[in-house]
mmCIF file of C-alpha atoms in Angstrom:
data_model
loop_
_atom_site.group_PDB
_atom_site.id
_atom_site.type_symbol
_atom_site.label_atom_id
_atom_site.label_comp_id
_atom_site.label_asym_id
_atom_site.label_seq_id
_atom_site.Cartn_x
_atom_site.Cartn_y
_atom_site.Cartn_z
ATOM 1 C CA UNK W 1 102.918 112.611 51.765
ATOM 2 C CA UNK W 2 103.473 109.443 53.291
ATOM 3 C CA UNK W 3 100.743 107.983 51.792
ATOM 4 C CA UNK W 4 102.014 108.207 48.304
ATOM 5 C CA UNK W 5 105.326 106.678 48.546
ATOM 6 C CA UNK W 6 103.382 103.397 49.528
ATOM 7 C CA UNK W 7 102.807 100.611 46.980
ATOM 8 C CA UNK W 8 99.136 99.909 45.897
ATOM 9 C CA UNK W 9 98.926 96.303 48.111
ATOM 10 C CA UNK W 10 99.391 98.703 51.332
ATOM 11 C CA UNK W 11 97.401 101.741 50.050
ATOM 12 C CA UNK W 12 94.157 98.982 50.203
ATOM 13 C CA UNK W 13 95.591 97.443 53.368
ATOM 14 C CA UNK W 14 95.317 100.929 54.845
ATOM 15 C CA UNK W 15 91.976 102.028 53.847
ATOM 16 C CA UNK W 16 90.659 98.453 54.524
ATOM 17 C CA UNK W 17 91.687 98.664 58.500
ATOM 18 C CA UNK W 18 90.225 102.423 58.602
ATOM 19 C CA UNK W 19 87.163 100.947 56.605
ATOM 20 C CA UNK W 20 86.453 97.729 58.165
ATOM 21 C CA UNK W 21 86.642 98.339 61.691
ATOM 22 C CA UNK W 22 84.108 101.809 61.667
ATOM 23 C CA UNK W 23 81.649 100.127 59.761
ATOM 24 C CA UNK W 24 81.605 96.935 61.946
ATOM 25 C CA UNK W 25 81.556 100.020 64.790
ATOM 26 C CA UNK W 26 78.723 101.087 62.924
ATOM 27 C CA UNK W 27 76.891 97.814 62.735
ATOM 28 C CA UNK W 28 77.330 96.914 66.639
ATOM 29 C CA UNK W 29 75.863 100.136 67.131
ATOM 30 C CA UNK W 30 72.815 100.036 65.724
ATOM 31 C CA UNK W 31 72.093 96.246 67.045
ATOM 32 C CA UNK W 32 72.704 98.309 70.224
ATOM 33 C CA UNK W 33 75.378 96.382 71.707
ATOM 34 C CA UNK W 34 77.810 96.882 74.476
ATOM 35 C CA UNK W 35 81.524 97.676 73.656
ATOM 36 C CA UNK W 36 80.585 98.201 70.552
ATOM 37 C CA UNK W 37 84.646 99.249 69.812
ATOM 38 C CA UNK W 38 85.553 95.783 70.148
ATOM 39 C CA UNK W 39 83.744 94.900 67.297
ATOM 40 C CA UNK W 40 86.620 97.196 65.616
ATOM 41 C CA UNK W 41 89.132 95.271 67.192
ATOM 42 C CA UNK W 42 87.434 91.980 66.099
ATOM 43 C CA UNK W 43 87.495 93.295 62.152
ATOM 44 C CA UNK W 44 91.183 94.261 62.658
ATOM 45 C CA UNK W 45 92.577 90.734 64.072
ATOM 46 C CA UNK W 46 90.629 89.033 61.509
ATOM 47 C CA UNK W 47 91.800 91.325 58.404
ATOM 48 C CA UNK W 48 94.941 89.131 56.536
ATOM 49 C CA UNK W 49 96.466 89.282 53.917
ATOM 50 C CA UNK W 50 94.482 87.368 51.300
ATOM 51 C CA UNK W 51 91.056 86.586 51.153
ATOM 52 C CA UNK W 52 91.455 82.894 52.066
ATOM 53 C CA UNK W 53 93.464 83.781 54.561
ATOM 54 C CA UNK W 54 91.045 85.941 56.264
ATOM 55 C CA UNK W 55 88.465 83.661 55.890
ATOM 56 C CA UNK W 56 90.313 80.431 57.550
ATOM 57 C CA UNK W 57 90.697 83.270 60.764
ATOM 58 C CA UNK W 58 87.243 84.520 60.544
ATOM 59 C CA UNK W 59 86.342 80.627 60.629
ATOM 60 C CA UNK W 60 88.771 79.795 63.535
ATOM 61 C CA UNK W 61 87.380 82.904 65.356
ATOM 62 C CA UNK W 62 83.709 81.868 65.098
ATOM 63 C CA UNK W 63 84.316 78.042 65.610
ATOM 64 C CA UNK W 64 86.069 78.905 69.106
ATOM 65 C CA UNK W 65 83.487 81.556 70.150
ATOM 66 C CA UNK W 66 80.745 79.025 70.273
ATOM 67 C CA UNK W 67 82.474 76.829 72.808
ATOM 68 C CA UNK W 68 84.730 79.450 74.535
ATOM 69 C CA UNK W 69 81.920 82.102 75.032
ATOM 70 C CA UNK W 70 79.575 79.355 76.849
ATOM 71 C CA UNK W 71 82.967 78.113 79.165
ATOM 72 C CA UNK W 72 84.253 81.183 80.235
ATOM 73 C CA UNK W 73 80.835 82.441 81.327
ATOM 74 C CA UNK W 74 80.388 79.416 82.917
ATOM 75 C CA UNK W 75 83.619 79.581 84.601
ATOM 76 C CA UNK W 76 82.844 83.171 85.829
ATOM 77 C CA UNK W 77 79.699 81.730 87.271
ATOM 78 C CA UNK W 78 81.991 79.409 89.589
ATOM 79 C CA UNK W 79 84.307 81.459 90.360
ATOM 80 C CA UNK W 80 82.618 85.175 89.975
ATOM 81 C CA UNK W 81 83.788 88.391 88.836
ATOM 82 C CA UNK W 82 87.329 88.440 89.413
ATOM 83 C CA UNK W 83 90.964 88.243 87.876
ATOM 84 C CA UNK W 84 91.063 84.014 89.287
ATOM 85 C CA UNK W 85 88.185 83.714 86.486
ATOM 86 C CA UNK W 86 90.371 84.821 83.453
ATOM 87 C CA UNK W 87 93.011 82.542 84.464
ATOM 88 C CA UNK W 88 91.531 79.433 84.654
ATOM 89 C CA UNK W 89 89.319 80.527 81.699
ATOM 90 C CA UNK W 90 92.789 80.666 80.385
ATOM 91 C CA UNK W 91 94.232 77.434 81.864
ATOM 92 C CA UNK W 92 91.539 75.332 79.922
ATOM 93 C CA UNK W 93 90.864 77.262 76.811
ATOM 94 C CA UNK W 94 94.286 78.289 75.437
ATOM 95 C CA UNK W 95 95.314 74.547 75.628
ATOM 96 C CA UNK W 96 92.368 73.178 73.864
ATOM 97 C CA UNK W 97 93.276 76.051 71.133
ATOM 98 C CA UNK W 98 96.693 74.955 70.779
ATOM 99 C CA UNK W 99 95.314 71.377 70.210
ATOM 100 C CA UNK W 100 92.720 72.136 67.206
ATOM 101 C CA UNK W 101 94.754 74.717 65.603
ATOM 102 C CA UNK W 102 91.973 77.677 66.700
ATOM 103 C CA UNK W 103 94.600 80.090 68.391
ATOM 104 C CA UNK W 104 92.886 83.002 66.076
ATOM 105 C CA UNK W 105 89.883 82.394 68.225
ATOM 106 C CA UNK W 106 91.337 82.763 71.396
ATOM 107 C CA UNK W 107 92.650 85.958 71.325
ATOM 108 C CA UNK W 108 89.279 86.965 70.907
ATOM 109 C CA UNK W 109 87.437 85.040 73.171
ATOM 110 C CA UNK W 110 89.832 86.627 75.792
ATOM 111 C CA UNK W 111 88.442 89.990 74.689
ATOM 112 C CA UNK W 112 84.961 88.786 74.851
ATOM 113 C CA UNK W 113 85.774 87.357 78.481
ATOM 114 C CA UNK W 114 86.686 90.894 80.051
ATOM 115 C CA UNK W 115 83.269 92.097 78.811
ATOM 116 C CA UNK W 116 81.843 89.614 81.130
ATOM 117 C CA UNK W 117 84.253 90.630 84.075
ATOM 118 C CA UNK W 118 83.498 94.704 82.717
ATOM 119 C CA UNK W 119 80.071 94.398 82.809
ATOM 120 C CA UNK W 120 79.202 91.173 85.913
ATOM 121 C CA UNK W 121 76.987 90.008 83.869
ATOM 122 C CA UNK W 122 76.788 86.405 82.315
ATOM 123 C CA UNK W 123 73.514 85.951 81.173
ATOM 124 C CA UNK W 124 72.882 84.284 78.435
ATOM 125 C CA UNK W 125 71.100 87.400 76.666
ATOM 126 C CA UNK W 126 74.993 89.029 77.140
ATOM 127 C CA UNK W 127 76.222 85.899 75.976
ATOM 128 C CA UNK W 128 74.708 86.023 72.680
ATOM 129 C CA UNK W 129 75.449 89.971 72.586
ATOM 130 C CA UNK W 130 79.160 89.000 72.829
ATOM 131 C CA UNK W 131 78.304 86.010 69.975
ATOM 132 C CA UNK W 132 76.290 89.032 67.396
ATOM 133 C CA UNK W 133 79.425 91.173 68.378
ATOM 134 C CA UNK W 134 82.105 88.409 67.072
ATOM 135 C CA UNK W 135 80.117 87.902 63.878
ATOM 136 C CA UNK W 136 80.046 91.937 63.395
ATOM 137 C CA UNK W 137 83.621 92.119 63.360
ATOM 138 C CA UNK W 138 84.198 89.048 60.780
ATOM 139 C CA UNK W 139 81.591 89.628 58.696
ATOM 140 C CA UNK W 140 83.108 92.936 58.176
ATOM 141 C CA UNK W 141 86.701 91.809 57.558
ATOM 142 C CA UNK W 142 85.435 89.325 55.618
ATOM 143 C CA UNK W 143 83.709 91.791 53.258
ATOM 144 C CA UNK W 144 86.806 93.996 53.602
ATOM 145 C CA UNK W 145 88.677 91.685 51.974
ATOM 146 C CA UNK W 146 86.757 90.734 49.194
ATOM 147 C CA UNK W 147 88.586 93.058 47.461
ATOM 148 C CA UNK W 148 91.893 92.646 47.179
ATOM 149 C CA UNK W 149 94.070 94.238 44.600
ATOM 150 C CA UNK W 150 96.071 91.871 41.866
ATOM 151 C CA UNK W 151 99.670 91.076 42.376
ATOM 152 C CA UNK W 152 99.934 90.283 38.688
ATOM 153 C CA UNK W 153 102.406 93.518 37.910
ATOM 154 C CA UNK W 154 104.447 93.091 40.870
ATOM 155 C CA UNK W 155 104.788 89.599 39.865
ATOM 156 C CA UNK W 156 105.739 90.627 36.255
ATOM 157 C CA UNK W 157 108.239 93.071 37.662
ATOM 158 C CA UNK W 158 110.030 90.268 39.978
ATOM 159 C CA UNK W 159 109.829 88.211 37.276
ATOM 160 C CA UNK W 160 111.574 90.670 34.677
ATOM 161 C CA UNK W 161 114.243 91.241 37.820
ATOM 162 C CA UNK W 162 115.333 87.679 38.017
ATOM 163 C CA UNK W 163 115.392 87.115 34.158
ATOM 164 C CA UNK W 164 117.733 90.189 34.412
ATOM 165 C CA UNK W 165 119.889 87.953 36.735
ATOM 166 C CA UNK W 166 119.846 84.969 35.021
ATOM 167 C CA UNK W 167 121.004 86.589 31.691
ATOM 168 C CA UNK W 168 124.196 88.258 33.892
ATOM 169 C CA UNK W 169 124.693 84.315 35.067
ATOM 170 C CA UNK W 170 124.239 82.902 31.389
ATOM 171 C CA UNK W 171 126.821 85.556 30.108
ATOM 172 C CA UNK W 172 128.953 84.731 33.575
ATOM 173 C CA UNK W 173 128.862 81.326 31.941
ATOM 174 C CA UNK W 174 130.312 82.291 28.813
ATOM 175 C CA UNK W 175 132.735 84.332 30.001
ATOM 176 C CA UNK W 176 133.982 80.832 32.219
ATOM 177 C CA UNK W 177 134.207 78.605 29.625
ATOM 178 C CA UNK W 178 136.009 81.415 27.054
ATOM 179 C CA UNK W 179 138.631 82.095 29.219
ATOM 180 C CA UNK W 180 138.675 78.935 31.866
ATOM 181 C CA UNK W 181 138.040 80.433 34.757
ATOM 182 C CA UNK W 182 134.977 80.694 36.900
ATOM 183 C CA UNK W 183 134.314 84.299 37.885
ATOM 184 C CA UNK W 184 134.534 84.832 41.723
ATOM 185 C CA UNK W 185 130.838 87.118 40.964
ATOM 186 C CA UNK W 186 128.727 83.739 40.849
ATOM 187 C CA UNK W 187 128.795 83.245 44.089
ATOM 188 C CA UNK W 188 126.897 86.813 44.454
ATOM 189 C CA UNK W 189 124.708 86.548 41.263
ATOM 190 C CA UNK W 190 123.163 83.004 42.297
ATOM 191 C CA UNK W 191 122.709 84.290 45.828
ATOM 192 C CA UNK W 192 120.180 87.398 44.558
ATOM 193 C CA UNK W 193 118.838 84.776 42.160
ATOM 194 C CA UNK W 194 117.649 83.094 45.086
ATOM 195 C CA UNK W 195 116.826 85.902 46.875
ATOM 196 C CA UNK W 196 114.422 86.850 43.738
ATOM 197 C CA UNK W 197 112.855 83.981 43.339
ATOM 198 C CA UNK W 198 111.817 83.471 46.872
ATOM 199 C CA UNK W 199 110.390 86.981 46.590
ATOM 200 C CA UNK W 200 108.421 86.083 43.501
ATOM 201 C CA UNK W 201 107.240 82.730 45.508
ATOM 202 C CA UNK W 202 105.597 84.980 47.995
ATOM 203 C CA UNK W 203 103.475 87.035 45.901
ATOM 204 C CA UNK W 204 102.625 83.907 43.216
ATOM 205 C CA UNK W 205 101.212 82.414 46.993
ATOM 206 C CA UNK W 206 99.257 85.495 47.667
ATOM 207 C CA UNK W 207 98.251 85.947 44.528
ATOM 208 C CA UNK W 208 96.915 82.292 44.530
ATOM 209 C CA UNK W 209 94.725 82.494 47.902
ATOM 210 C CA UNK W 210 93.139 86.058 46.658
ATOM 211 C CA UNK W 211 92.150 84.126 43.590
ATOM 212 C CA UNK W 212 89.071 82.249 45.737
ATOM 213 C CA UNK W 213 86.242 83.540 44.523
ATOM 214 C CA UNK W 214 86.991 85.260 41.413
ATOM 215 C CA UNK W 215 89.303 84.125 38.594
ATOM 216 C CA UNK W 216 92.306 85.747 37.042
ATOM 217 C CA UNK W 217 95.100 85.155 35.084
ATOM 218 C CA UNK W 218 97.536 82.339 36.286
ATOM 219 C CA UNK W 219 100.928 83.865 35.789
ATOM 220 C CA UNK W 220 101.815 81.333 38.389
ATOM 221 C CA UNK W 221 103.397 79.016 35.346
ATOM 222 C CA UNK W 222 106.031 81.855 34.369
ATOM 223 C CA UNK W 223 107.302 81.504 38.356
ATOM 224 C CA UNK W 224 107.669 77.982 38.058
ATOM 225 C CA UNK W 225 109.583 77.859 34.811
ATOM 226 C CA UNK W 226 111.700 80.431 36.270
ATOM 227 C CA UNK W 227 112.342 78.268 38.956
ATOM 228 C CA UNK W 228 113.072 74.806 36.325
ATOM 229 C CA UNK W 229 115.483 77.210 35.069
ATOM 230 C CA UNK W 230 117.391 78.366 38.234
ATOM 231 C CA UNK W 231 117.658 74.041 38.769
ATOM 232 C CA UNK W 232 118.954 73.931 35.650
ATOM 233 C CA UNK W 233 121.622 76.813 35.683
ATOM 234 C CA UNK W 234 122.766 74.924 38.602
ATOM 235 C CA UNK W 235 122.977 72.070 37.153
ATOM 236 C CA UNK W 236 125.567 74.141 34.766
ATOM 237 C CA UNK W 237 127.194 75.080 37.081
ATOM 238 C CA UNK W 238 128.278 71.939 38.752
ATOM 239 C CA UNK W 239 129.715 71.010 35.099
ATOM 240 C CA UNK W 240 132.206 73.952 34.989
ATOM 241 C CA UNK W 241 134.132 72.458 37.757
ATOM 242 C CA UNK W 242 135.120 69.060 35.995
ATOM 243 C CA UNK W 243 135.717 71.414 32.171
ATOM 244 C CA UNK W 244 139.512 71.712 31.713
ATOM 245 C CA UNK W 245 140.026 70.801 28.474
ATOM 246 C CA UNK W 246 140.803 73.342 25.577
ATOM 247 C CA UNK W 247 138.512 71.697 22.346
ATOM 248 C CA UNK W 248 136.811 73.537 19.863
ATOM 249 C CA UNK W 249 133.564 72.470 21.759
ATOM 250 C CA UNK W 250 134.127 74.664 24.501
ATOM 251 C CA UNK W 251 134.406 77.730 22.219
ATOM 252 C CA UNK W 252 131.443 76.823 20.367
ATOM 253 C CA UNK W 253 129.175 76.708 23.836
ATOM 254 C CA UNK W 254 130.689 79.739 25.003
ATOM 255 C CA UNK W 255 129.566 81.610 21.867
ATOM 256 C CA UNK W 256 126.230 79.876 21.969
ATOM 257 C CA UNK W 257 125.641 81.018 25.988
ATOM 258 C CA UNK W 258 126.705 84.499 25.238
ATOM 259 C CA UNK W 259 124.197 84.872 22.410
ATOM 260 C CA UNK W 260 121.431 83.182 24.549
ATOM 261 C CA UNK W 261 122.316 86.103 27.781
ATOM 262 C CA UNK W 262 122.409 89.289 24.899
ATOM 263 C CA UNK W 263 119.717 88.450 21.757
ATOM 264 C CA UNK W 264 116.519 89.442 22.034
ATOM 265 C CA UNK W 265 114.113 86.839 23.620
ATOM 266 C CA UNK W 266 112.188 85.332 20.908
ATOM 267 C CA UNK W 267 111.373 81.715 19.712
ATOM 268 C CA UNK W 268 113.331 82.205 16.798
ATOM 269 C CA UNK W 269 116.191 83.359 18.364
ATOM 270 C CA UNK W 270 115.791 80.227 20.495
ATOM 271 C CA UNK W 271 115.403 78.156 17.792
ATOM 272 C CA UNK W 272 118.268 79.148 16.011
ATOM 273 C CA UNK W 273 120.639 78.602 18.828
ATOM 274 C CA UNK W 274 118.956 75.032 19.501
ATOM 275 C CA UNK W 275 120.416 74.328 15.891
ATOM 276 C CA UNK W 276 123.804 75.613 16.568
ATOM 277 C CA UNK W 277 124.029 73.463 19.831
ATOM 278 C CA UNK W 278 122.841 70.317 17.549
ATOM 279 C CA UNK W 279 124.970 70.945 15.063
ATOM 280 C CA UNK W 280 127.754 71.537 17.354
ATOM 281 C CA UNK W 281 126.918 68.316 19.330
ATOM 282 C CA UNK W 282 127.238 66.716 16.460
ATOM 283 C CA UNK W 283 130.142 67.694 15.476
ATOM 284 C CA UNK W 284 131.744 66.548 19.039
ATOM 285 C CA UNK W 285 130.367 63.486 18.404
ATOM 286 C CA UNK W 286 132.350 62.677 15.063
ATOM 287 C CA UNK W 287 135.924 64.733 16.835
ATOM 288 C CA UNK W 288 135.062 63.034 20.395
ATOM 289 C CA UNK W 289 138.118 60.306 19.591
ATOM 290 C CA UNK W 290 140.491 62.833 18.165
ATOM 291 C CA UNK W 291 140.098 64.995 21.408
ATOM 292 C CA UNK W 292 141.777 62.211 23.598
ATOM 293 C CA UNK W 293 139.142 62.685 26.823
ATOM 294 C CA UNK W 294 138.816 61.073 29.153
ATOM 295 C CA UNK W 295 135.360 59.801 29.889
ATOM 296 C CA UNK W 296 134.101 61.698 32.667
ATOM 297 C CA UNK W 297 135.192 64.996 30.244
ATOM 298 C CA UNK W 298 133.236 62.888 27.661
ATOM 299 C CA UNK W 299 129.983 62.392 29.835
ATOM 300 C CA UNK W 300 130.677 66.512 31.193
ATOM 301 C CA UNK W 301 130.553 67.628 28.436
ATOM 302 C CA UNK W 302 127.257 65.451 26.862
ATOM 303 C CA UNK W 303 125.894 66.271 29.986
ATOM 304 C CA UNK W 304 126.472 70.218 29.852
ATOM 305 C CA UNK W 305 124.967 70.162 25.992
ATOM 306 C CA UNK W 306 122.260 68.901 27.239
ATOM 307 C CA UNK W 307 121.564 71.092 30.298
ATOM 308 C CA UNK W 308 121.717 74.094 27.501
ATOM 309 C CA UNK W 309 119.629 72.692 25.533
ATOM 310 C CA UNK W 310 117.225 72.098 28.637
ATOM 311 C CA UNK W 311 117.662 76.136 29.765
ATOM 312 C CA UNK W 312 116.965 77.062 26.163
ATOM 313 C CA UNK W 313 113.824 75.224 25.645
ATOM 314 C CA UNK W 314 112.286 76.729 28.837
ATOM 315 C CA UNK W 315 113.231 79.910 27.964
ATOM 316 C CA UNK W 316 111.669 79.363 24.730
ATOM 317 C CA UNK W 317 108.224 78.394 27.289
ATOM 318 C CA UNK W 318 108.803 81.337 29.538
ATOM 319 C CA UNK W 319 108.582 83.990 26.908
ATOM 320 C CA UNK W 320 106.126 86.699 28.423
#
């Protein structure tokens, strides 16, 4: 079934828009209320994707209803029941949308407009139908989306997928500086990195704005160390291309990235690598004027120690 095969975000976003719009069909009908089906359509244009969002629309809708509602009755009044009145209704009110950021509420004030052209009637008891039949539909969208189910495990699993790639990187790195070469597979790797990440973005947003009224846990700060660290393997990166001397050092770090992309994660295996790089950094330190370099292989190397060191101690945060 096709049901199934979708995820648990667009199972809810399903029932939600079969929900939604037949109780708010529901509702109109009992208040007794003409086109009581757009009241549907009202709950279906104001369902989002997060709670926030879906209240900032239901706002926007409501906010433009009480000024477009009165103007494009009154414009119907001048210039009666015919197409000439939608366009002018148009004309004014789409402009004056544009302006306040309230194009949500247009679309359904145009809605609410044919009912007056539907039905030639413009009083101000239809008026205020049309105003009870915009509130319906939010109300019920609103309500629809108080529930909205937690993006924590996709999150996790995004997460998990671009720690995956990062270790392939870290060991990419190794691999470069053992053998002097920079693998033509970066390019790739650091693109679906990227890729990843921006993924992982999306849902740490979503997850953020369905977090307005009730409180959950803020995986938000594993996303953004993720990210620190994607800076930082960059920041690797760029070192690689100014590394072309053959010192002990360069041995040492390749040994030390390669155990950081296979161990387990843990704090003590972090830990224990963080000594190796010190001791190793020292150890450059005291052989740095028997190695003949130059300084800018001096200050690249210093400078891709300390990067390490940087991508080790957030991993050392970012243990989940």
């Amino acid at each position: 079934m096709i049901f199934d095969k979708l995820s648990t975000y667009d199972r809810h976003k399903v029932l939600k828009n079969m929900i939604g719009p037949y109780v708010a069909v529901l509702i109109a009908h009992s208040f007794s209320l003409e086109y009581k089906y757009s009241a549907a359509t009202i709950c279906i244009l104001s369902l989002e994707s997060t709670r926030k969002a879906s209240l900032r629309s239901s706002f926007e809708r409501v906010l433009a209803a009480s000024f477009g509602l009165i103007l494009s009755a009154t414009i119907i009044r001048i210039f009666n029941f015919n197409p000439i009145s939608l366009a002018v209704f148009t004309g004014i009110f789409m402009p004056l949308c544009i302006r306040f950021n309230l194009m949500q509420g247009f679309f359904t004030n145009i809605v609410l407009a044919t009912h007056f052209l539907l039905n030639e009637n413009v009083s101000l008891e239809f008026v205020l139908d049309q105003y009870i039949l915009l509130l319906v539909g939010v109300i019920c969208a609103i309500v629809s989306n108080l529930y909205v189910p937690s993006q924590n495990n996709e999150i996790i699993s995004q997460l998990e997928k671009v720690d995956s790639v990062m270790k392939d990187i870290i060991f990419d790195f190794a691999k470069a500086l053992k053998y002097k070469a920079v693998s033509l597979r970066q390019d790739e790797l650091f693109e679906e990195l990227k890729v990843n990440l921006d993924d992982c973005e999306q849902l740490v947003e979503m997850e953020k704005d369905n977090r307005f009224f009730f409180k959950q846990i803020d995986i938000s700060k594993n996303y953004s160390l993720k990210f620190s660290e994607y800076m930082v393997l960059l920041k690797i990166r760029e070192c690689f291309n100014k590394i072309s001397t053959d010192i002990s050092i360069t041995s040492e770090l390749a040994v030390i990235l390669k155990d950081l992309a296979t161990l387990n994660s843990s704090t003590y295996t972090y830990n224990t690598l963080l000594k190796r790089l010190k001791h190793s950094e020292e150890r450059f330190k005291n052989e740095i004027d028997k190695n003949n370099l130059n300084i800018e292989n001096k200050a690249t190397y210093f400078l891709l120690i300390e990067n390490i060191k940087e991508l080790i101690e957030l991993r050392v945060k970012n243990i989940f």
